[in-house]
mmCIF file of C-alpha atoms in Angstrom:
data_model
loop_
_atom_site.group_PDB
_atom_site.id
_atom_site.type_symbol
_atom_site.label_atom_id
_atom_site.label_comp_id
_atom_site.label_asym_id
_atom_site.label_seq_id
_atom_site.Cartn_x
_atom_site.Cartn_y
_atom_site.Cartn_z
ATOM 1 C CA GLU T 101 16.821 13.217 -5.065
ATOM 2 C CA GLY T 102 17.471 9.873 -6.189
ATOM 3 C CA ASN T 103 18.619 7.359 -3.320
ATOM 4 C CA ASP T 104 18.431 3.757 -3.715
ATOM 5 C CA ALA T 105 17.727 1.387 -0.119
ATOM 6 C CA SER T 106 17.837 -1.859 0.407
ATOM 7 C CA ILE T 107 18.009 -3.956 3.405
ATOM 8 C CA SER T 108 18.008 -8.112 3.624
ATOM 9 C CA GLN T 109 17.415 -9.696 6.990
ATOM 10 C CA ASP T 110 17.716 -13.224 7.713
ATOM 11 C CA GLY T 111 16.622 -14.507 11.313
ATOM 12 C CA ALA T 112 14.325 -14.287 14.224
ATOM 13 C CA LYS T 113 13.140 -10.684 15.898
ATOM 14 C CA ASN T 114 14.422 -8.154 12.993
ATOM 15 C CA GLN T 115 13.461 -4.766 12.903
ATOM 16 C CA ALA T 116 13.621 -2.577 9.506
ATOM 17 C CA LEU T 117 13.017 1.048 9.094
ATOM 18 C CA VAL T 118 13.484 3.356 5.753
ATOM 19 C CA GLU T 119 12.938 6.801 5.726
ATOM 20 C CA GLN T 120 13.595 8.917 2.710
ATOM 21 C CA ILE T 121 12.944 12.623 1.931
ATOM 22 C CA HIS T 122 11.677 13.799 -1.053
ATOM 23 C CA ASN T 123 11.134 12.459 -4.624
ATOM 24 C CA ASN T 124 12.477 9.693 -7.155
ATOM 25 C CA HIS T 125 13.328 7.214 -4.413
ATOM 26 C CA ARG T 126 13.397 3.676 -4.297
ATOM 27 C CA ALA T 127 13.288 1.211 -1.217
ATOM 28 C CA ILE T 128 13.357 -2.593 -1.046
ATOM 29 C CA SER T 129 12.906 -4.698 2.632
ATOM 30 C CA ASP T 130 13.553 -8.436 2.436
ATOM 31 C CA GLN T 131 12.832 -10.222 5.035
ATOM 32 C CA GLU T 132 12.879 -13.694 5.754
ATOM 33 C CA GLY T 133 12.267 -15.770 9.438
ATOM 34 C CA ASN T 134 9.808 -15.156 12.428
ATOM 35 C CA ASN T 135 8.485 -11.746 14.030
ATOM 36 C CA ASN T 136 10.155 -9.096 11.665
ATOM 37 C CA ASP T 137 9.425 -5.594 11.653
ATOM 38 C CA GLY T 138 9.428 -3.572 8.701
ATOM 39 C CA SER T 139 9.053 -0.306 7.568
ATOM 40 C CA ILE T 140 9.131 1.749 4.745
ATOM 41 C CA LYS T 141 8.783 6.238 4.815
ATOM 42 C CA GLN T 142 9.043 8.383 1.579
ATOM 43 C CA ARG T 143 7.533 11.628 1.584
ATOM 44 C CA ALA T 144 8.375 15.466 1.883
ATOM 45 C CA ALA T 145 9.243 15.887 5.279
ATOM 46 C CA PHE T 146 8.909 13.721 8.320
ATOM 47 C CA ASN T 147 7.510 16.851 10.441
ATOM 48 C CA SER T 148 5.290 18.743 7.766
ATOM 49 C CA ASN T 149 2.765 17.794 4.907
ATOM 50 C CA PRO T 150 4.855 17.852 1.443
ATOM 51 C CA PRO T 151 4.031 20.713 -0.971
ATOM 52 C CA TYR T 152 1.015 19.937 -3.103
ATOM 53 C CA PRO T 153 1.626 18.463 -6.228
ATOM 54 C CA THR T 154 3.106 20.068 -9.454
ATOM 55 C CA LYS T 155 4.388 19.514 -13.070
ATOM 56 C CA LYS T 156 7.603 20.632 -11.638
ATOM 57 C CA ASN T 157 7.275 18.245 -8.401
ATOM 58 C CA LYS T 158 6.432 14.789 -9.224
ATOM 59 C CA TRP T 159 7.410 12.275 -6.344
ATOM 60 C CA SER T 160 7.512 9.274 -8.129
ATOM 61 C CA ASN T 161 8.923 6.872 -4.944
ATOM 62 C CA ASP T 162 9.048 3.120 -5.472
ATOM 63 C CA HIS T 163 8.605 1.087 -2.192
ATOM 64 C CA GLU T 164 8.888 -2.779 -2.348
ATOM 65 C CA MET T 165 8.151 -5.121 0.672
ATOM 66 C CA ARG T 166 9.272 -8.649 1.006
ATOM 67 C CA GLN T 167 8.244 -11.027 3.608
ATOM 68 C CA ASP T 168 9.094 -14.775 4.241
ATOM 69 C CA GLY T 169 8.115 -16.522 7.729
ATOM 70 C CA ASN T 170 5.609 -16.157 10.561
ATOM 71 C CA ASN T 171 4.637 -13.273 12.885
ATOM 72 C CA ASN T 172 5.631 -10.417 10.298
ATOM 73 C CA GLU T 173 4.490 -7.059 10.400
ATOM 74 C CA SER T 174 4.935 -4.337 7.074
ATOM 75 C CA LYS T 175 3.820 -0.641 7.092
ATOM 76 C CA ILE T 176 4.541 1.172 3.775
ATOM 77 C CA THR T 177 3.685 4.989 3.705
ATOM 78 C CA SER T 178 4.440 7.428 0.568
ATOM 79 C CA PHE T 179 2.980 10.829 -0.529
ATOM 80 C CA ASN T 180 1.357 12.553 -3.612
ATOM 81 C CA ASP T 181 1.576 11.534 -7.468
ATOM 82 C CA ASP T 182 3.099 8.473 -9.935
ATOM 83 C CA ASN T 183 4.363 6.385 -6.050
ATOM 84 C CA TRP T 184 4.730 2.824 -7.057
ATOM 85 C CA GLY T 185 4.318 -0.287 -4.198
ATOM 86 C CA ARG T 186 4.847 -4.195 -4.026
ATOM 87 C CA VAL T 187 4.197 -5.884 -0.725
ATOM 88 C CA ASP T 188 4.521 -9.919 -1.272
ATOM 89 C CA VAL T 189 3.993 -11.599 1.562
ATOM 90 C CA LYS T 190 4.181 -15.553 2.301
ATOM 91 C CA GLY T 191 3.869 -17.221 5.818
ATOM 92 C CA ASN T 192 1.333 -17.187 8.555
ATOM 93 C CA ASN T 193 -0.330 -14.392 10.598
ATOM 94 C CA ASN T 194 1.563 -11.237 8.429
ATOM 95 C CA TYR T 195 0.331 -8.068 8.629
ATOM 96 C CA THR T 196 0.649 -5.380 5.622
ATOM 97 C CA ASN T 197 -0.577 -1.924 5.449
ATOM 98 C CA MET T 198 0.173 0.218 2.302
ATOM 99 C CA GLN T 199 -0.949 3.939 2.251
ATOM 100 C CA GLN T 200 0.171 5.951 -0.862
ATOM 101 C CA SER T 201 -0.841 9.630 -0.994
ATOM 102 C CA THR T 202 -2.072 9.992 2.373
ATOM 103 C CA ASN T 203 -1.884 13.764 2.841
ATOM 104 C CA GLY T 204 -4.962 13.625 -0.205
ATOM 105 C CA VAL T 205 -3.282 15.036 -2.683
ATOM 106 C CA GLY T 206 -2.225 11.960 -4.458
ATOM 107 C CA HIS T 207 -3.281 10.842 -8.326
ATOM 108 C CA GLY T 208 -1.528 8.121 -10.319
ATOM 109 C CA ASN T 209 -0.425 5.587 -7.415
ATOM 110 C CA LEU T 210 -0.171 1.881 -8.346
ATOM 111 C CA ALA T 211 -0.185 -0.670 -5.429
ATOM 112 C CA THR T 212 0.172 -4.563 -5.945
ATOM 113 C CA GLN T 213 -0.388 -6.842 -3.150
ATOM 114 C CA TYR T 214 0.510 -10.462 -3.070
ATOM 115 C CA VAL T 215 -0.323 -12.249 0.732
ATOM 116 C CA THR T 216 -0.450 -16.034 0.407
ATOM 117 C CA GLY T 217 -0.794 -18.227 4.207
ATOM 118 C CA ASN T 218 -2.827 -18.363 6.687
ATOM 119 C CA GLY T 219 -4.187 -15.405 9.280
ATOM 120 C CA ASN T 220 -2.769 -12.681 7.090
ATOM 121 C CA TYR T 221 -4.468 -9.098 7.199
ATOM 122 C CA ALA T 222 -3.865 -6.585 4.512
ATOM 123 C CA THR T 223 -4.705 -3.131 3.828
ATOM 124 C CA LEU T 224 -4.737 -0.495 1.096
ATOM 125 C CA ARG T 225 -5.456 3.054 0.773
ATOM 126 C CA GLN T 226 -5.207 5.407 -1.905
ATOM 127 C CA THR T 227 -6.575 9.211 -2.069
ATOM 128 C CA ARG T 228 -7.453 11.352 -5.077
ATOM 129 C CA ASP T 229 -8.057 10.385 -9.116
ATOM 130 C CA ASN T 230 -6.252 7.676 -11.545
ATOM 131 C CA ASN T 231 -4.816 5.062 -8.539
ATOM 132 C CA GLU T 232 -4.701 1.419 -9.273
ATOM 133 C CA SER T 233 -4.600 -1.125 -7.165
ATOM 134 C CA TYR T 234 -4.526 -4.900 -7.563
ATOM 135 C CA ASN T 235 -4.565 -6.961 -4.912
ATOM 136 C CA ASP T 236 -4.186 -11.124 -4.304
ATOM 137 C CA VAL T 237 -4.691 -13.151 -1.515
ATOM 138 C CA LYS T 238 -4.562 -16.934 -1.547
ATOM 139 C CA GLY T 239 -4.578 -18.641 1.719
ATOM 140 C CA ASN T 240 -7.497 -19.086 4.863
ATOM 141 C CA GLY T 241 -8.877 -16.661 7.313
ATOM 142 C CA ASN T 242 -7.260 -13.648 4.985
ATOM 143 C CA VAL T 243 -8.924 -9.886 5.310
ATOM 144 C CA LEU T 244 -8.348 -7.599 2.968
ATOM 145 C CA SER T 245 -9.652 -3.903 2.873
ATOM 146 C CA VAL T 246 -8.935 -1.588 -0.114
ATOM 147 C CA ARG T 247 -9.939 2.268 0.057
ATOM 148 C CA GLN T 248 -9.625 4.201 -2.736
ATOM 149 C CA ILE T 249 -11.309 7.786 -1.285
ATOM 150 C CA GLN T 250 -10.644 11.561 -1.189
ATOM 151 C CA ILE T 251 -10.378 12.781 2.359
ATOM 152 C CA PRO T 252 -13.531 14.839 3.947
ATOM 153 C CA ASP T 253 -12.877 18.001 5.107
ATOM 154 C CA LEU T 254 -10.235 19.407 3.662
ATOM 155 C CA PRO T 255 -10.051 23.001 2.658
ATOM 156 C CA TRP T 256 -9.765 22.451 -0.789
ATOM 157 C CA ASN T 257 -11.918 20.809 -3.453
ATOM 158 C CA GLN T 258 -11.138 17.021 -4.463
ATOM 159 C CA THR T 259 -12.318 14.309 -6.348
ATOM 160 C CA ALA T 260 -11.718 10.296 -6.659
ATOM 161 C CA LYS T 261 -12.453 9.782 -10.440
ATOM 162 C CA GLY T 262 -10.840 6.970 -12.354
ATOM 163 C CA ASN T 263 -9.304 4.834 -9.991
ATOM 164 C CA TYR T 264 -9.076 0.942 -10.203
ATOM 165 C CA SER T 265 -9.265 -2.183 -7.757
ATOM 166 C CA ASP T 266 -8.503 -5.712 -8.609
ATOM 167 C CA VAL T 267 -9.553 -8.003 -5.894
ATOM 168 C CA ASP T 268 -8.626 -11.938 -6.479
ATOM 169 C CA ILE T 269 -9.315 -14.198 -3.774
ATOM 170 C CA ASP T 270 -8.432 -17.891 -3.219
ATOM 171 C CA GLY T 271 -9.350 -19.992 -0.287
ATOM 172 C CA ASN T 272 -11.664 -20.126 2.253
ATOM 173 C CA ASN T 273 -12.865 -17.697 5.265
ATOM 174 C CA ASN T 274 -11.877 -14.828 3.658
ATOM 175 C CA ASP T 275 -13.137 -10.949 3.761
ATOM 176 C CA VAL T 276 -12.686 -8.193 1.601
ATOM 177 C CA ASN T 277 -13.924 -5.199 1.784
ATOM 178 C CA LYS T 278 -13.369 -2.225 -1.096
ATOM 179 C CA GLN T 279 -14.902 1.427 0.052
ATOM 180 C CA GLY T 280 -14.392 3.657 -2.470
ATOM 181 C CA LEU T 281 -16.963 6.927 -4.425
ATOM 182 C CA SER T 282 -17.905 7.320 -7.804
ATOM 183 C CA GLN T 283 -16.469 6.956 -11.330
ATOM 184 C CA GLY T 284 -14.137 4.360 -10.547
ATOM 185 C CA ASP T 285 -14.002 0.354 -11.481
ATOM 186 C CA ALA T 286 -13.695 -2.735 -9.249
ATOM 187 C CA GLY T 287 -12.995 -6.285 -9.625
ATOM 188 C CA ILE T 288 -13.810 -9.095 -7.204
ATOM 189 C CA TYR T 289 -12.978 -12.466 -7.760
ATOM 190 C CA GLN T 290 -13.793 -15.181 -5.087
ATOM 191 C CA LEU T 291 -12.777 -18.428 -5.091
ATOM 192 C CA GLY T 292 -13.575 -21.190 -2.096
ATOM 193 C CA ASP T 293 -15.707 -21.568 0.792
ATOM 194 C CA ASP T 294 -17.572 -18.505 2.638
ATOM 195 C CA ASN T 295 -15.854 -15.239 1.479
ATOM 196 C CA TYR T 296 -17.170 -12.276 1.788
ATOM 197 C CA ALA T 297 -17.070 -9.497 -0.127
ATOM 198 C CA TYR T 298 -18.592 -5.389 0.273
#
């Protein structure tokens, strides 16, 4: 528990992967250059589902991805409660994918995404209750998808209450999709031409 991982890359065609088991970890991946690939995974076990969260079982992992350059790809995955994630992408043709509590038992997660540049594609997925997301997209041709949902067909009752999402888009030809259930709040701000919001 309580491990820190930091990766810094400067150059073309680099790859980075951080995997940390259990809780209270921090991971930072900082990439500069073209064609980089960064991935951070923080979870209970790599080949099994994590235990259900209890008052004694808080995960509280932090993860941060920074990319500056062209054709970058970043993926962040964290399980369960009280995780904090930040993605800062600057440049063209970047792709980012942040998933918090993908096993469907997470609460109180916080995600922030900053995307600046042309042709970026950002996705965010949070499950269960009291999650927050802040998404700031600046540039042309960006696509943003935010999902705050419950997972269907799970063997226990679940909800998706008290979630909040803020989306701020500044630029032309942007597309935003916000999907969620009742008892949540969302704010969408668009400044520019030919924008689309759902």
